[in-house]
Short mmCIF file of C-alpha atoms in Angstrom, two decimals:
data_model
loop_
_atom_site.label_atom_id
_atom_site.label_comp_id
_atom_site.label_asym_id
_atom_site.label_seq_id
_atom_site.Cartn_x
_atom_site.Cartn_y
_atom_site.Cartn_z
CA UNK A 19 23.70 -19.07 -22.01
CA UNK A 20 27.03 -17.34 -22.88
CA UNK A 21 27.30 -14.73 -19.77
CA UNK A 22 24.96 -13.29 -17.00
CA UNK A 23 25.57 -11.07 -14.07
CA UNK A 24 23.26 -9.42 -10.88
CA UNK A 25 23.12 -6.82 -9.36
CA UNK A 26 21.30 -5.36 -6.47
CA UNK A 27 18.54 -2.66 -7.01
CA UNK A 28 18.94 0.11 -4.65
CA UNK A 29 15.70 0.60 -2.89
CA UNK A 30 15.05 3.36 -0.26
CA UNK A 31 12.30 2.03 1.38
CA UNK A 32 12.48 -0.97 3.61
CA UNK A 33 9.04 -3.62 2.78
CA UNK A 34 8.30 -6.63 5.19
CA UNK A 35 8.65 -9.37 2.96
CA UNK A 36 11.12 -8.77 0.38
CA UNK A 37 14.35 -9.70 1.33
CA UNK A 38 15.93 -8.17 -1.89
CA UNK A 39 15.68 -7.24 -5.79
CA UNK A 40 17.95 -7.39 -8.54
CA UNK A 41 18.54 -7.52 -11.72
CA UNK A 42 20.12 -10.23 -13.67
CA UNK A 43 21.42 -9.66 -17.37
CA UNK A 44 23.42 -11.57 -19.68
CA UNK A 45 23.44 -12.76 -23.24
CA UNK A 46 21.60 -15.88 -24.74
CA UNK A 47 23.17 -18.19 -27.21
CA UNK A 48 20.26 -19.62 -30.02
CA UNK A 49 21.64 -20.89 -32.93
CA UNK A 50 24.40 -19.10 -34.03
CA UNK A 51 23.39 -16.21 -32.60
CA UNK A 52 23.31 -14.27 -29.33
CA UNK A 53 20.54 -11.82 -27.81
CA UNK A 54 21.21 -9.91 -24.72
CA UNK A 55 18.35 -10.25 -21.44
CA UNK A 56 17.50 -8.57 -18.17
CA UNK A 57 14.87 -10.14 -16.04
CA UNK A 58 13.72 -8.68 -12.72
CA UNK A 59 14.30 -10.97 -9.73
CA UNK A 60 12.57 -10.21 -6.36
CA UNK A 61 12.93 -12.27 -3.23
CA UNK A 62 10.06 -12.27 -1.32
CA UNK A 63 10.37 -14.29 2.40
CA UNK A 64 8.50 -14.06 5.63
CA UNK A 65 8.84 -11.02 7.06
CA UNK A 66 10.11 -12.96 10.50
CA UNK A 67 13.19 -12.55 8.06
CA UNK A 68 13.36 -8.58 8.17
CA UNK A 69 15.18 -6.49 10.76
CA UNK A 70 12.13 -4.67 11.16
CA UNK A 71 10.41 -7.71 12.96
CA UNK A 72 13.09 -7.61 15.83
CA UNK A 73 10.62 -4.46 16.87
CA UNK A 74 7.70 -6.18 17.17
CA UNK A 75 6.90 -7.43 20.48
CA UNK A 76 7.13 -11.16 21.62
CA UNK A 77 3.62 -11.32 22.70
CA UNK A 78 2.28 -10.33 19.00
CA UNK A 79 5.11 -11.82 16.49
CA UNK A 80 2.40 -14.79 15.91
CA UNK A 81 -0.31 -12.10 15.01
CA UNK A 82 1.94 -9.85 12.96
CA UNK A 83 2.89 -12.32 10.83
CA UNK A 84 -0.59 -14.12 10.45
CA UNK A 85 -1.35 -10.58 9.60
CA UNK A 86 1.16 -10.39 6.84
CA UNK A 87 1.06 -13.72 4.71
CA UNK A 88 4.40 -13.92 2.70
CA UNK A 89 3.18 -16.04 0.20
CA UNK A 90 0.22 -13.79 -1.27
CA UNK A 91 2.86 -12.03 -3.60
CA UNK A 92 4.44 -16.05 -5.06
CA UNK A 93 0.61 -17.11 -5.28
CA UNK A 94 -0.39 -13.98 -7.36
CA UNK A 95 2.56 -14.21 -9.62
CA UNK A 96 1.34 -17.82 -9.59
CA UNK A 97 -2.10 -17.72 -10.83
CA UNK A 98 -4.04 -16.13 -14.43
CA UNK A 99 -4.59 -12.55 -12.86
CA UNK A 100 -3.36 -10.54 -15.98
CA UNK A 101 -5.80 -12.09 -17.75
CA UNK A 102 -8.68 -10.75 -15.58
CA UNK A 103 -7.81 -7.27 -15.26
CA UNK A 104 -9.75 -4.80 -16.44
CA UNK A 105 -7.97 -3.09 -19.70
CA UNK A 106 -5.82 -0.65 -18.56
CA UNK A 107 -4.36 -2.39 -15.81
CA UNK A 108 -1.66 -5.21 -16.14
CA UNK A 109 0.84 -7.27 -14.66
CA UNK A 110 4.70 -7.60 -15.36
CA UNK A 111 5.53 -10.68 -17.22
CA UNK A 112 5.87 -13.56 -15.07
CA UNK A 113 9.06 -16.06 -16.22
CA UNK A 114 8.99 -18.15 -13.21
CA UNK A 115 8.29 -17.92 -9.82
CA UNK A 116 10.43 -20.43 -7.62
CA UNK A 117 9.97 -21.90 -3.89
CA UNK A 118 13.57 -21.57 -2.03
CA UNK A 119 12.59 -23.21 1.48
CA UNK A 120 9.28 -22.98 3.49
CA UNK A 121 9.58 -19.24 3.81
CA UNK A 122 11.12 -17.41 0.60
CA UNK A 123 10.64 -17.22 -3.04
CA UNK A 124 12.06 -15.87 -6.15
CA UNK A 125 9.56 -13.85 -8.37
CA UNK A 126 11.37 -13.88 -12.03
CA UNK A 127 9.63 -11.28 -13.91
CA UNK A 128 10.08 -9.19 -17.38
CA UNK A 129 11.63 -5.44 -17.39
CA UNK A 130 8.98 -2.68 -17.76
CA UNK A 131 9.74 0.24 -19.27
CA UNK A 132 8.63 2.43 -16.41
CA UNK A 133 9.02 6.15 -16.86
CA UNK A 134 9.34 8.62 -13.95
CA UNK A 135 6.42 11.25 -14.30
CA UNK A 136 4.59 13.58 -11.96
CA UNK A 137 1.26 12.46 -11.22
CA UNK A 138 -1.11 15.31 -11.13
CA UNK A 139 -4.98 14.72 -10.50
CA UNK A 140 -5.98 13.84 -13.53
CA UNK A 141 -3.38 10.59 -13.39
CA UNK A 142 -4.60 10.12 -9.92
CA UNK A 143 -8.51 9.55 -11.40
CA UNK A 144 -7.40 7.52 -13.81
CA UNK A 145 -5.95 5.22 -11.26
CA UNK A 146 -8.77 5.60 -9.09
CA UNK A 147 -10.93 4.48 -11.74
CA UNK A 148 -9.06 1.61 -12.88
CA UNK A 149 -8.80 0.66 -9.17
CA UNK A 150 -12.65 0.90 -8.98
CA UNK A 151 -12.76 -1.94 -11.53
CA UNK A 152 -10.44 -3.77 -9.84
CA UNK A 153 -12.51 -4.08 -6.62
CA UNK A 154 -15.71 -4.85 -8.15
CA UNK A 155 -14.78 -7.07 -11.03
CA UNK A 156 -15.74 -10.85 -10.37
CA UNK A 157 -13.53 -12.66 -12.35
CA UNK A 158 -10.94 -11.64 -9.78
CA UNK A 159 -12.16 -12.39 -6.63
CA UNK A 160 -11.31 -15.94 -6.73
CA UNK A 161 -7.76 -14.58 -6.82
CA UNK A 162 -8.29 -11.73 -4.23
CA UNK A 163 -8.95 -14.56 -1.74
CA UNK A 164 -5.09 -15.87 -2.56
CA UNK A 165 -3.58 -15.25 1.29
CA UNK A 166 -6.27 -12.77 2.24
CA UNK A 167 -7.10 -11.94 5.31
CA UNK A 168 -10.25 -11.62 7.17
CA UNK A 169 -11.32 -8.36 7.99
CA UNK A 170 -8.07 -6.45 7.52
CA UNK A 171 -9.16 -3.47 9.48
CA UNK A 172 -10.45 -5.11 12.14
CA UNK A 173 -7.18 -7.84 12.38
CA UNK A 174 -5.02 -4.17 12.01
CA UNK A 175 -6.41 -2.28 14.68
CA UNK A 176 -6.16 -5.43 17.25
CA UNK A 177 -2.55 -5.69 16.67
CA UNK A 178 -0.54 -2.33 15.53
CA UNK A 179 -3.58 -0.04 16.58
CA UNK A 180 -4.19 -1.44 19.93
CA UNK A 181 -0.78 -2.92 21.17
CA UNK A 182 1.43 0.45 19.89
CA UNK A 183 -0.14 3.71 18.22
CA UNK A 184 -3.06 3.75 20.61
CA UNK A 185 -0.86 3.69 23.87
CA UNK A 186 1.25 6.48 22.16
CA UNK A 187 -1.40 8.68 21.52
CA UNK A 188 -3.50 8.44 25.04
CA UNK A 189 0.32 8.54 27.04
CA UNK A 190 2.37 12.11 27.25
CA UNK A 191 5.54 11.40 26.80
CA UNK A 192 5.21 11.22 22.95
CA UNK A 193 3.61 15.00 22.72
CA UNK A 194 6.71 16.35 24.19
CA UNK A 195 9.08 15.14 21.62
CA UNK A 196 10.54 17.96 20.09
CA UNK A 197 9.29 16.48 16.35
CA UNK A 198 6.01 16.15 17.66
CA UNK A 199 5.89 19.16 20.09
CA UNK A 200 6.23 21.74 16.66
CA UNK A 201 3.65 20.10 13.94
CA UNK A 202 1.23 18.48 16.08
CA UNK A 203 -0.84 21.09 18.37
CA UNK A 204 -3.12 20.62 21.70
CA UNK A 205 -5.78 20.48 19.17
CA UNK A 206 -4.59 18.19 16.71
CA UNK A 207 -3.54 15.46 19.85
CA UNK A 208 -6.80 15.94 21.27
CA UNK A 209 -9.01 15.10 17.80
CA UNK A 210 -6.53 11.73 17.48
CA UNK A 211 -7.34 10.86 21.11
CA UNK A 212 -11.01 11.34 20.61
CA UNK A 213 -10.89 9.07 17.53
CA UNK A 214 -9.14 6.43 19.80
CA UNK A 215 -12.00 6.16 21.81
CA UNK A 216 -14.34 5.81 18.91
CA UNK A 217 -12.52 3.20 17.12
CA UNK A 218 -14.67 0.33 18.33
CA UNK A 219 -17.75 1.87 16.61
CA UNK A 220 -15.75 2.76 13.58
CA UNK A 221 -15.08 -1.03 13.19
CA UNK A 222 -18.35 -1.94 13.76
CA UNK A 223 -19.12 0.72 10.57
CA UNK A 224 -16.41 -1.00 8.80
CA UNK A 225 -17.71 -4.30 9.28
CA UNK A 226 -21.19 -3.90 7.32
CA UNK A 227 -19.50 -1.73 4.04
CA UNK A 228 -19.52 -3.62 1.13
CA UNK A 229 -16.17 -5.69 -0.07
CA UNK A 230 -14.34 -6.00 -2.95
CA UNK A 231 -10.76 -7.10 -4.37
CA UNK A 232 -7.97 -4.67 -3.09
CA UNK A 233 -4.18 -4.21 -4.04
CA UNK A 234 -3.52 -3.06 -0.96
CA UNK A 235 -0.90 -0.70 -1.39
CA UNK A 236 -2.05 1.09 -4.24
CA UNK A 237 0.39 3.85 -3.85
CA UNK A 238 1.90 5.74 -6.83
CA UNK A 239 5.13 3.52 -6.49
CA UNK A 240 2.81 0.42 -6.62
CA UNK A 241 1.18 1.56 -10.20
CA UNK A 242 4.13 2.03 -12.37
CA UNK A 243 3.73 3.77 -16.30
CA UNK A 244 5.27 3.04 -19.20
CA UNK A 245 6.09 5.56 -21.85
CA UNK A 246 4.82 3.49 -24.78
CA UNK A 247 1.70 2.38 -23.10
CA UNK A 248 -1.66 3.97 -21.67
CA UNK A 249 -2.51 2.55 -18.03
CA UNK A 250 -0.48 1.37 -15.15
CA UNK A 251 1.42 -1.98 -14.55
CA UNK A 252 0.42 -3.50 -10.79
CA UNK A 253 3.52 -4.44 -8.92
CA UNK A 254 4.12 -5.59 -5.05
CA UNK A 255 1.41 -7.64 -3.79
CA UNK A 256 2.24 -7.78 -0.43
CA UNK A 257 -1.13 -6.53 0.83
CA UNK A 258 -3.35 -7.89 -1.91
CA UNK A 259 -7.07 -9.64 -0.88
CA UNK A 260 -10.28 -8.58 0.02
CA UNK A 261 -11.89 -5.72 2.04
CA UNK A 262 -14.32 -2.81 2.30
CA UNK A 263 -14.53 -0.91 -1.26
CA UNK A 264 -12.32 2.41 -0.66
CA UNK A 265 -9.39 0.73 0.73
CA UNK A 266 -6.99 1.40 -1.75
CA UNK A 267 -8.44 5.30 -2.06
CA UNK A 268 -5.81 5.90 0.77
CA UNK A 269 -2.68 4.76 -0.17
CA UNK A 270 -3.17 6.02 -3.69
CA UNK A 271 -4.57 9.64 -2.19
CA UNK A 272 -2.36 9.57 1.01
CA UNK A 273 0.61 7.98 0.24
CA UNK A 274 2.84 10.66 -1.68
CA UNK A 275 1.89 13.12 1.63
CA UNK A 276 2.62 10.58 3.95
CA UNK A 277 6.29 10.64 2.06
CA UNK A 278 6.75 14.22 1.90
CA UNK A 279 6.57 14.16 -1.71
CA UNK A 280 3.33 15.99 -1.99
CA UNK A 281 1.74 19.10 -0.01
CA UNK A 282 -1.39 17.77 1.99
CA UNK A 283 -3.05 21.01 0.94
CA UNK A 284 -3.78 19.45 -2.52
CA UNK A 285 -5.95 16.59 -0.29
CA UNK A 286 -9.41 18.35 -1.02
CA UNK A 287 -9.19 18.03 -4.32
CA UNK A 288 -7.41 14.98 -4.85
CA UNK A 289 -10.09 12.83 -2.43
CA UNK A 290 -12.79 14.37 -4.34
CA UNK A 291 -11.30 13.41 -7.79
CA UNK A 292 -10.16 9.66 -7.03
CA UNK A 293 -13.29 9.23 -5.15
CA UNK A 294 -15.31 10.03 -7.76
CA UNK A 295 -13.27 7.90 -10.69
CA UNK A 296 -13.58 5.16 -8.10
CA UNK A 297 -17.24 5.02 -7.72
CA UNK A 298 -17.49 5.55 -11.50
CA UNK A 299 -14.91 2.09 -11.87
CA UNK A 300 -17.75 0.29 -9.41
CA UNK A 301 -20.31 1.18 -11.94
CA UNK A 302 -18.59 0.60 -14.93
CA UNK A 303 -18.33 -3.42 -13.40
CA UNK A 304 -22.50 -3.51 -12.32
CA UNK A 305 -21.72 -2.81 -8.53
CA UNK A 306 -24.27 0.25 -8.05
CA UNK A 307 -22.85 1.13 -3.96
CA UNK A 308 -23.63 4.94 -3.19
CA UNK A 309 -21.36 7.61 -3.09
CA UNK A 310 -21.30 8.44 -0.01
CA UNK A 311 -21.08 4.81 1.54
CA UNK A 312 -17.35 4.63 -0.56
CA UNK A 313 -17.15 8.06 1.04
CA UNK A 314 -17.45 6.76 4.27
CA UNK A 315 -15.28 3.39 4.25
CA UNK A 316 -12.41 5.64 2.46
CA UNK A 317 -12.51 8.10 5.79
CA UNK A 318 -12.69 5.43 7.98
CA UNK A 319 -9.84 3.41 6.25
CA UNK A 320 -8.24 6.52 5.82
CA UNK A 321 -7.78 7.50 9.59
CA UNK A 322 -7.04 3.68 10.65
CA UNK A 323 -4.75 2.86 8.14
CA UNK A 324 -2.72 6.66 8.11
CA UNK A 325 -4.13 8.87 10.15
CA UNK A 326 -4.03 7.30 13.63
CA UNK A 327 -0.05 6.50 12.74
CA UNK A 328 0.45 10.40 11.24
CA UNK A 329 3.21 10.89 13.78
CA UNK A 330 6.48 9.93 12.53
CA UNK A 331 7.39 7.09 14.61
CA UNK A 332 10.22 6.00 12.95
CA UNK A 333 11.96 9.73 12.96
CA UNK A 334 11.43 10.17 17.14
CA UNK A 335 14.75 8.18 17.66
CA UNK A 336 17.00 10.84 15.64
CA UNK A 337 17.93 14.38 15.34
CA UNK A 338 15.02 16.58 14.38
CA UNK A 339 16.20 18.39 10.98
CA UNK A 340 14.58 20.64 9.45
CA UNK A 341 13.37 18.22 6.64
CA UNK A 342 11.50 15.78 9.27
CA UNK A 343 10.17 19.53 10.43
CA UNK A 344 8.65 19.96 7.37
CA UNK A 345 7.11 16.55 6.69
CA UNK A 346 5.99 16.08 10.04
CA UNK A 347 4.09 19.67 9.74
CA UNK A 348 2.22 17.92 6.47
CA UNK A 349 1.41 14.44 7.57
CA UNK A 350 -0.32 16.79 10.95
CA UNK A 351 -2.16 18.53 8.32
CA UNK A 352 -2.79 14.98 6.41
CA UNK A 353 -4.48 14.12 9.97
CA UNK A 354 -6.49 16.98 10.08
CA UNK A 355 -8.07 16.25 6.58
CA UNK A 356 -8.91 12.51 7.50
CA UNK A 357 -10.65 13.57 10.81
CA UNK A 358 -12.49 16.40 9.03
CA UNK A 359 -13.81 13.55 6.31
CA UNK A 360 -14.90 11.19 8.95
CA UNK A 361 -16.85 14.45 10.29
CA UNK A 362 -18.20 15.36 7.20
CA UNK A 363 -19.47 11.59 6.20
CA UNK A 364 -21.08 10.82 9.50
CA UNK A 365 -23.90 9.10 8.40
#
């Protein structure tokens, strides 16, 4: 090695268990000859290591981190799982992945050539569908069980559900916030409320859907593209394991509104689209699970996982602009949509 540097990636979005990415570049001596290299580093730790865990209550640090195993992300790096996917899914290149004490990690991996592109609904089903063979495909599910962890709705809405968004939503005080007080009407608070109550059945629903391998955060950021390539490259593994088949319809269907980067009025057709490539991606791997029993875990999931937490928490501390106006006003109409589906798929 003749010279190397790193750098820090800027990142606007804060994750529980990485503690940092960069790149590292230099040149390579072989021979008499030098090549130049980039590799891209990620530090992954416990997320008892991130600022954001000074929030979390005393009384449930020991179930948010049981909740949030650092290591799944290492272990998957770790393991064969490029191998397994189904064509059109893959994995960067791993180089290395190495322990730094009993609660971090480096995660070495190779550049991809992602390119920045608007995904419209067609990009969305193809996702969908690849995401669909994700969950049912065998082969993987040895791997999905890498740091899962048991019932991941369920072990959610005990700890962040019950101990913080419920008390918000059955107190006052957070409907008078001015955020809250302009995008979220009498109607709106009431229909969250009244899904509060009914959140022990909806686990009980939860409970008997069929499972299958999720990514757990299979947001558009999560499923990078390459210009030279057809399909998606799976990064951050944070969430990764096993639940009810849907689960990752709602990140990859949700999570653009949830950022403001997409108008929730483009929901109806974007459920309908990824649901459908989803349940084709099932069949395409021999699991035959009816329409409308995905239908049902994705609305469920859907209001647990986003819906319940539409409110902006993490804006009520600041000034109310009128950007947080207008995102606020679209993650209330996000809400809407999920409690409409879980209405419309009542069994």
């Amino acid at each position: 090695m003749t010279a190397s540097c790193a750098e820090v990636v800027p990142y606007d979005l804060q994750a529980l268990t990485t503690g940092g990415r960069f790149w590292v570049r230099g040149t390579a001596r072989h021979g008499c000859t030098e090549s130049p290299y980039a590799f891209f580093v990620k530090l992954v730790q416990s997320w008892a290591r991130s600022p954001l865990f000074d929030l979390v209550p005393a009384d449930l640090r020991a179930h948010a981190l049981a909740m949030v195993p650092w290591h799944r992300e290492p272990d998957v790096y770790r393991s064969d799982l490029d191998n397994r996917l189904p064509d059109g899914l893959r994995l960067p290149r791993s180089f290395g992945v190495f322990d730094i004490d009993e609660m971090s990690a480096s995660v070495w991996l190779g550049v991809v050539d992602a390119e920045p592109v608007r995904w419209d609904v067609q990009r969305h089903a193809a996702a969908a569908y690849l995401l669909g063979r994700l969950a049912a495909r065998e082969d993987i599910a040895p791997i999905a069980e890498l740091g899962a962890v048991p019932q991941p709705a369920r072990t959610y809405a005990s700890g962040r559900v019950q101990h913080v968004i419920a008390p918000a939503l059955l107190g006052d005080e957070i409907w008078s916030h001015p955020l809250v007080a302009q995008t979220f009407d009498d109607a709106l608070r009431d229909r969250l409320r009244d899904a509060t109550g009914r959140l022990p059945a909806m686990l009980d629903e939860l409970d008997a859907m069929p499972v299958g391998t999720l990514h757990g955060d299979a947001c558009t950021r999560n499923l990078l593209v390459e210009s030279s390539r057809d399909g998606f490259v799976l990064i951050d593994f944070g969430f990764w394991g096993r639940g009810p088949l849907g689960f990752d319809l709602t990140q990859l269907v949700l999570g653009e509104v949830q950022m403001g980067e997409r108008p929730a009025a483009e929901l109806p057709e974007l459920g309908a689209a990824c649901l459908a490539a989803y349940v084709e991606g099932l069949r395409a791997e021999g699991t035959e699970v009816p329409v409308a029993t995905v239908a049902r875990a994705h609305a469920l999931l859907a209001l647990l996982f986003s819906g319940l937490s539409a409110i902006p928490f993490e804006d009520l501390g600041g000034p109310v602009t009128d950007e947080l106006v207008r995102v606020a006003g679209e993650r209330a109409a996000a809400a809407t949509f999920m409690l409409d589906l879980v209405d419309a798929t009542q069994p």
